[in-house]
């Protein structure tokens, strides 16, 4: 124990502390000057390796690309984490594409996001580094240009490695797909032979929905159930080796709601609509190009199919009439073979 007479004064303690701090700074400066940078980096790297080996955490690095193509896992994480922002997040990025209805919010670099999956804590952090570009070998000029390499670091306890790789990361990919579909603006595509892909598009701003359609409730529910079943069976179609498609035949006089029903289906499924006028198709090869140019998860609309592609009666210029159901079935089957 110290008596009050032998206790150092506050000024003495502060003076000693300042002297120690100054000495530490001086020693650090001397060490930096005397110890070669390679030796310093070697010891720093060794200490980091020892620290990582003793740590119970595992870190998964997800880079933006492999140098040749983009990394789907990075893109999915970018979309997914935009929905996991917390009050502590202080930097975000916002993007708006013409084809999207909503703003796309993503995290900026050096931002930490904490997620929870199956009661497991998972910590994400967005990072980036700059990599020097190689010198131009063609003219042997040196370049100081740098490329920014973006990546995510996902940290969690080592014992959850299998769960993260087999369950959590696939969950992130699926959720990112669903988020993109929710943000997607439905578009109407029409044939454009002057374009490079045969299709041009505009936003489909049709207000029709299943809530506004004048249909018998039982028929409406039956159609919605059929659409949901079809969308949910994509993996089954792939497994049995069949094309993932579903056909509907709408018939009736003009103004009975056929186009509005198509718009309702498109708005419900968030599927783009491709309006195909077969009178503009010159041959089967044109038809194949148009079908190949249409995107997946879309609705292909063919109006007046019984009046097109040379399928009129051979002895008349008129279209098939309602009584010619057998011939109409043959037409649909024939088109289905071309489309398949």
Coordinates of C-alpha atoms in Angstrom, one line a residue:
X1 CA 0.0 0.0 0.0
X2 CA 1.1 3.5 -0.7
X3 CA 0.7 6.3 1.8
X4 CA -0.5 9.7 0.7
X5 CA 3.0 10.9 1.1
X6 CA 4.5 8.4 -1.3
X7 CA 1.7 8.4 -3.9
X8 CA 2.9 10.0 -7.2
X9 CA 1.1 13.1 -8.3
X10 CA -1.2 13.3 -11.3
X11 CA 1.3 15.4 -13.2
X12 CA 4.0 12.9 -12.6
X13 CA 1.8 10.0 -13.9
X14 CA 0.8 12.0 -17.0
X15 CA 4.4 12.9 -17.6
X16 CA 5.5 9.3 -17.3
X17 CA 2.7 8.1 -19.6
X18 CA 3.6 10.7 -22.2
X19 CA 7.3 9.6 -22.0
X20 CA 6.4 5.9 -22.5
X21 CA 4.2 6.8 -25.5
X22 CA 6.9 8.9 -27.1
X23 CA 9.4 6.1 -26.5
X24 CA 7.1 3.6 -28.1
X25 CA 6.6 5.8 -31.2
X26 CA 10.4 6.3 -31.4
X27 CA 11.1 2.6 -31.2
X28 CA 8.5 1.9 -33.8
X29 CA 10.1 4.5 -36.1
X30 CA 13.6 3.0 -35.5
X31 CA 12.3 -0.5 -36.2
X32 CA 10.7 0.6 -39.4
X33 CA 13.9 2.2 -40.5
X34 CA 16.2 -0.7 -39.5
X35 CA 14.0 -3.7 -40.3
X36 CA 13.7 -4.4 -44.0
X37 CA 10.1 -4.2 -45.4
X38 CA 10.3 -7.8 -46.5
X39 CA 11.1 -9.0 -43.0
X40 CA 8.3 -6.8 -41.5
X41 CA 5.8 -8.2 -44.1
X42 CA 6.9 -11.8 -43.3
X43 CA 6.4 -11.4 -39.6
X44 CA 3.0 -9.6 -40.1
X45 CA 1.9 -12.3 -42.5
X46 CA 3.0 -15.1 -40.1
X47 CA 1.1 -13.4 -37.2
X48 CA -2.1 -13.2 -39.3
X49 CA -1.8 -16.9 -40.3
X50 CA -1.4 -17.9 -36.7
X51 CA -4.3 -15.7 -35.7
X52 CA -6.5 -17.3 -38.4
X53 CA -5.5 -20.8 -37.4
X54 CA -6.5 -20.2 -33.8
X55 CA -9.8 -18.5 -34.8
X56 CA -13.0 -20.4 -34.9
X57 CA -14.3 -18.3 -37.8
X58 CA -14.3 -19.3 -41.5
X59 CA -14.4 -16.7 -44.2
X60 CA -15.7 -17.3 -47.7
X61 CA -14.5 -14.8 -50.4
X62 CA -17.0 -14.2 -53.2
X63 CA -15.3 -12.2 -56.0
X64 CA -17.2 -10.1 -58.6
X65 CA -15.7 -12.1 -61.5
X66 CA -13.1 -14.6 -62.3
X67 CA -11.6 -12.3 -64.9
X68 CA -13.5 -13.7 -67.8
X69 CA -17.2 -13.8 -66.7
X70 CA -19.3 -12.4 -63.9
X71 CA -19.8 -14.4 -60.7
X72 CA -23.5 -15.3 -60.3
X73 CA -23.0 -15.7 -56.6
X74 CA -21.6 -12.2 -56.3
X75 CA -24.6 -10.7 -58.2
X76 CA -27.1 -12.6 -56.1
X77 CA -25.4 -11.5 -52.8
X78 CA -25.4 -7.9 -54.0
X79 CA -29.2 -8.1 -54.6
X80 CA -30.0 -10.1 -51.5
X81 CA -28.0 -7.9 -49.1
X82 CA -29.8 -4.8 -50.4
X83 CA -32.8 -6.1 -48.5
X84 CA -30.9 -6.7 -45.3
X85 CA -29.8 -3.2 -44.5
X86 CA -29.8 -2.2 -40.8
X87 CA -30.0 1.2 -39.0
X88 CA -26.2 1.0 -38.6
X89 CA -25.6 0.9 -42.3
X90 CA -24.3 4.4 -43.3
X91 CA -23.5 3.9 -47.0
X92 CA -25.7 2.4 -49.7
X93 CA -25.8 2.5 -53.5
X94 CA -29.0 3.1 -55.5
X95 CA -29.6 2.2 -59.2
X96 CA -32.6 2.4 -61.4
X97 CA -32.9 0.5 -64.7
X98 CA -35.4 1.4 -67.4
X99 CA -36.8 -2.1 -67.3
X100 CA -37.3 -2.2 -63.5
X101 CA -40.2 -0.8 -61.6
X102 CA -38.3 -0.1 -58.3
X103 CA -35.0 1.3 -57.2
X104 CA -32.2 -1.3 -56.8
X105 CA -30.5 -0.7 -53.4
X106 CA -27.2 -2.4 -52.7
X107 CA -24.5 -2.0 -50.0
X108 CA -21.4 0.1 -50.6
X109 CA -17.9 -1.1 -49.8
X110 CA -16.6 -1.4 -46.2
X111 CA -20.2 -2.0 -45.0
X112 CA -21.0 -4.8 -42.7
X113 CA -24.3 -6.7 -42.9
X114 CA -25.3 -9.3 -40.3
X115 CA -27.7 -12.0 -41.4
X116 CA -29.3 -14.9 -39.6
X117 CA -30.2 -18.2 -41.2
X118 CA -31.4 -21.3 -39.3
X119 CA -30.4 -19.5 -36.1
X120 CA -26.8 -19.1 -37.4
X121 CA -25.2 -15.7 -37.4
X122 CA -23.5 -14.8 -40.7
X123 CA -21.5 -11.6 -41.2
X124 CA -21.1 -10.1 -44.7
X125 CA -18.7 -7.3 -45.6
X126 CA -18.3 -5.6 -48.9
X127 CA -14.7 -5.0 -49.9
X128 CA -12.7 -3.9 -52.9
X129 CA -9.0 -3.7 -53.9
X130 CA -7.2 -2.2 -56.8
X131 CA -5.1 -4.4 -59.1
X132 CA -2.5 -3.0 -61.5
X133 CA -3.2 -3.8 -65.2
X134 CA -0.4 -5.5 -67.1
X135 CA 1.8 -3.6 -69.5
X136 CA 0.7 -3.4 -73.1
X137 CA 2.8 -6.0 -74.8
X138 CA 2.0 -4.7 -78.3
X139 CA 3.8 -1.4 -78.0
X140 CA 5.7 -2.2 -74.8
X141 CA 4.4 0.9 -73.0
X142 CA 4.0 0.8 -69.3
X143 CA 0.6 1.7 -67.8
X144 CA -0.3 2.8 -64.3
X145 CA -4.0 2.0 -64.8
X146 CA -5.7 0.0 -62.0
X147 CA -8.7 -2.1 -62.0
X148 CA -11.0 -2.3 -59.0
X149 CA -11.7 -5.8 -57.9
X150 CA -14.9 -6.1 -55.8
X151 CA -15.7 -9.0 -53.5
X152 CA -17.7 -10.0 -50.5
X153 CA -16.3 -11.7 -47.4
X154 CA -18.8 -14.0 -45.6
X155 CA -17.7 -15.0 -42.1
X156 CA -19.3 -17.6 -39.8
X157 CA -18.3 -20.4 -37.3
X158 CA -16.3 -23.2 -39.0
X159 CA -18.8 -25.9 -37.8
X160 CA -21.5 -24.4 -40.1
X161 CA -19.4 -24.7 -43.3
X162 CA -21.6 -27.5 -44.9
X163 CA -24.8 -25.7 -44.0
X164 CA -23.6 -22.4 -45.6
X165 CA -22.3 -24.0 -48.8
X166 CA -25.2 -26.4 -49.3
X167 CA -28.2 -24.5 -47.9
X168 CA -27.5 -20.8 -47.2
X169 CA -25.8 -19.7 -50.4
X170 CA -28.3 -21.5 -52.6
X171 CA -31.0 -19.7 -50.5
X172 CA -29.3 -16.4 -51.3
X173 CA -29.4 -17.2 -55.0
X174 CA -33.1 -18.2 -55.0
X175 CA -34.1 -15.1 -52.9
X176 CA -32.1 -12.8 -55.3
X177 CA -34.0 -14.3 -58.3
X178 CA -37.4 -13.7 -56.5
X179 CA -36.4 -10.1 -55.7
X180 CA -35.5 -9.4 -59.3
X181 CA -38.8 -10.8 -60.4
X182 CA -40.7 -8.6 -57.9
X183 CA -38.8 -5.5 -59.2
X184 CA -39.2 -6.4 -62.9
X185 CA -41.3 -4.2 -65.1
X186 CA -43.4 -6.2 -67.6
X187 CA -42.6 -5.3 -71.2
X188 CA -44.4 -5.8 -74.5
X189 CA -42.2 -7.0 -77.4
X190 CA -43.2 -6.7 -81.1
X191 CA -41.5 -7.9 -84.2
X192 CA -38.9 -5.6 -85.6
X193 CA -37.0 -6.9 -88.6
X194 CA -34.8 -3.8 -88.7
X195 CA -33.4 -4.7 -85.3
X196 CA -30.5 -7.1 -84.4
X197 CA -32.7 -9.5 -82.5
X198 CA -36.0 -9.2 -84.4
X199 CA -37.8 -7.8 -81.3
X200 CA -38.4 -4.2 -80.0
X201 CA -40.0 -3.5 -76.7
X202 CA -41.9 -0.9 -74.7
X203 CA -43.2 -1.0 -71.1
X204 CA -46.5 -2.8 -70.8
X205 CA -48.5 -0.4 -68.7
X206 CA -51.8 -2.3 -69.0
X207 CA -53.8 -1.9 -65.8
X208 CA -55.6 -5.3 -66.1
X209 CA -55.2 -7.7 -63.2
X210 CA -57.1 -10.8 -62.0
X211 CA -58.8 -8.5 -59.4
X212 CA -60.2 -6.3 -62.1
X213 CA -61.1 -9.0 -64.7
X214 CA -64.8 -9.7 -65.1
X215 CA -64.7 -13.5 -64.9
X216 CA -66.5 -16.2 -63.0
X217 CA -64.7 -16.6 -59.7
X218 CA -64.4 -20.4 -60.2
X219 CA -62.8 -20.0 -63.6
X220 CA -60.5 -17.3 -62.3
X221 CA -59.3 -19.5 -59.4
X222 CA -58.9 -22.4 -61.7
X223 CA -56.7 -20.4 -64.1
X224 CA -54.6 -18.9 -61.3
X225 CA -54.1 -22.4 -59.8
X226 CA -53.1 -23.8 -63.2
X227 CA -50.5 -20.9 -63.6
X228 CA -49.0 -21.5 -60.2
X229 CA -48.8 -25.2 -60.8
X230 CA -47.0 -24.7 -64.1
X231 CA -44.5 -22.2 -62.7
X232 CA -43.7 -24.5 -59.8
X233 CA -43.1 -27.5 -62.1
X234 CA -40.2 -26.2 -64.1
X235 CA -37.8 -28.6 -62.5
X236 CA -40.2 -31.5 -63.3
X237 CA -40.3 -30.6 -67.0
X238 CA -36.5 -30.5 -67.0
X239 CA -36.2 -33.9 -65.3
X240 CA -38.5 -35.6 -67.7
X241 CA -37.0 -34.0 -70.7
X242 CA -39.9 -31.8 -71.9
X243 CA -40.0 -28.2 -72.9
X244 CA -41.2 -26.0 -70.1
X245 CA -44.3 -24.4 -71.8
X246 CA -48.0 -24.1 -71.4
X247 CA -50.6 -23.4 -74.1
X248 CA -53.9 -21.6 -73.8
X249 CA -56.5 -21.0 -76.5
X250 CA -58.7 -17.9 -76.0
X251 CA -61.6 -17.4 -78.5
X252 CA -64.5 -15.0 -78.8
X253 CA -65.6 -11.8 -80.6
X254 CA -63.5 -8.6 -80.3
X255 CA -64.0 -6.8 -77.0
X256 CA -64.7 -9.8 -74.9
X257 CA -61.5 -9.4 -72.8
X258 CA -59.0 -11.8 -74.5
X259 CA -56.1 -9.2 -74.5
X260 CA -57.0 -8.0 -71.0
X261 CA -56.8 -11.6 -69.8
X262 CA -53.3 -11.9 -71.3
X263 CA -52.3 -8.7 -69.6
X264 CA -53.6 -10.0 -66.3
X265 CA -51.6 -13.2 -66.7
X266 CA -48.5 -11.2 -67.5
X267 CA -48.9 -8.8 -64.6
X268 CA -49.6 -11.7 -62.2
X269 CA -46.5 -13.8 -63.3
X270 CA -44.3 -10.8 -64.1
X271 CA -43.7 -12.4 -67.5
X272 CA -42.9 -10.2 -70.6
X273 CA -45.4 -10.5 -73.5
X274 CA -44.2 -11.2 -77.1
X275 CA -46.9 -10.2 -79.6
X276 CA -46.3 -12.3 -82.8
X277 CA -48.2 -11.6 -85.9
X278 CA -47.7 -14.6 -88.1
X279 CA -48.7 -12.7 -91.2
X280 CA -45.3 -11.1 -91.0
X281 CA -43.4 -14.4 -90.8
X282 CA -42.2 -15.5 -94.3
X283 CA -41.0 -19.0 -93.5
X284 CA -40.3 -21.5 -90.7
X285 CA -36.7 -20.3 -90.3
X286 CA -38.0 -16.8 -89.5
X287 CA -40.3 -18.2 -87.0
X288 CA -37.5 -20.2 -85.3
X289 CA -35.4 -17.0 -85.1
X290 CA -38.2 -15.1 -83.5
X291 CA -38.8 -17.9 -81.0
X292 CA -35.1 -18.2 -80.1
X293 CA -35.0 -14.4 -79.7
X294 CA -37.8 -14.4 -77.1
X295 CA -36.7 -14.6 -73.5
X296 CA -37.5 -17.4 -71.0
X297 CA -40.3 -16.8 -68.5
X298 CA -42.4 -14.9 -71.1
X299 CA -45.9 -15.1 -72.8
X300 CA -46.0 -15.6 -76.6
X301 CA -49.3 -14.2 -77.9
X302 CA -50.5 -15.3 -81.4
X303 CA -53.7 -13.5 -82.4
X304 CA -56.0 -15.0 -85.1
X305 CA -53.9 -18.2 -85.4
X306 CA -56.6 -19.7 -87.6
X307 CA -56.1 -16.9 -90.2
X308 CA -52.3 -17.0 -90.6
X309 CA -49.3 -18.7 -92.1
X310 CA -51.2 -20.0 -95.2
X311 CA -53.6 -22.0 -93.1
X312 CA -56.7 -20.7 -94.7
X313 CA -59.0 -23.0 -96.6
X314 CA -57.5 -24.0 -99.9
X315 CA -60.7 -23.3 -101.7
X316 CA -61.4 -19.9 -100.0
X317 CA -59.7 -16.8 -98.7
X318 CA -61.8 -16.9 -95.5
X319 CA -60.6 -18.0 -92.2
X320 CA -61.6 -21.2 -90.5
X321 CA -65.0 -20.9 -88.7
X322 CA -66.0 -22.3 -85.3
X323 CA -67.4 -25.5 -86.8
X324 CA -63.9 -26.4 -88.1
X325 CA -62.7 -27.5 -84.7
X326 CA -60.8 -30.6 -86.0
X327 CA -58.9 -28.4 -88.5
X328 CA -58.1 -25.8 -85.7
X329 CA -56.8 -28.6 -83.5
X330 CA -54.5 -29.7 -86.4
X331 CA -53.3 -26.1 -86.8
X332 CA -52.4 -25.8 -83.1
X333 CA -50.6 -29.2 -83.2
X334 CA -48.6 -28.1 -86.2
X335 CA -47.5 -24.8 -84.7
X336 CA -46.7 -26.7 -81.5
X337 CA -44.2 -28.8 -83.4
X338 CA -42.5 -25.7 -84.9
X339 CA -42.4 -24.1 -81.5
X340 CA -41.1 -27.2 -79.7

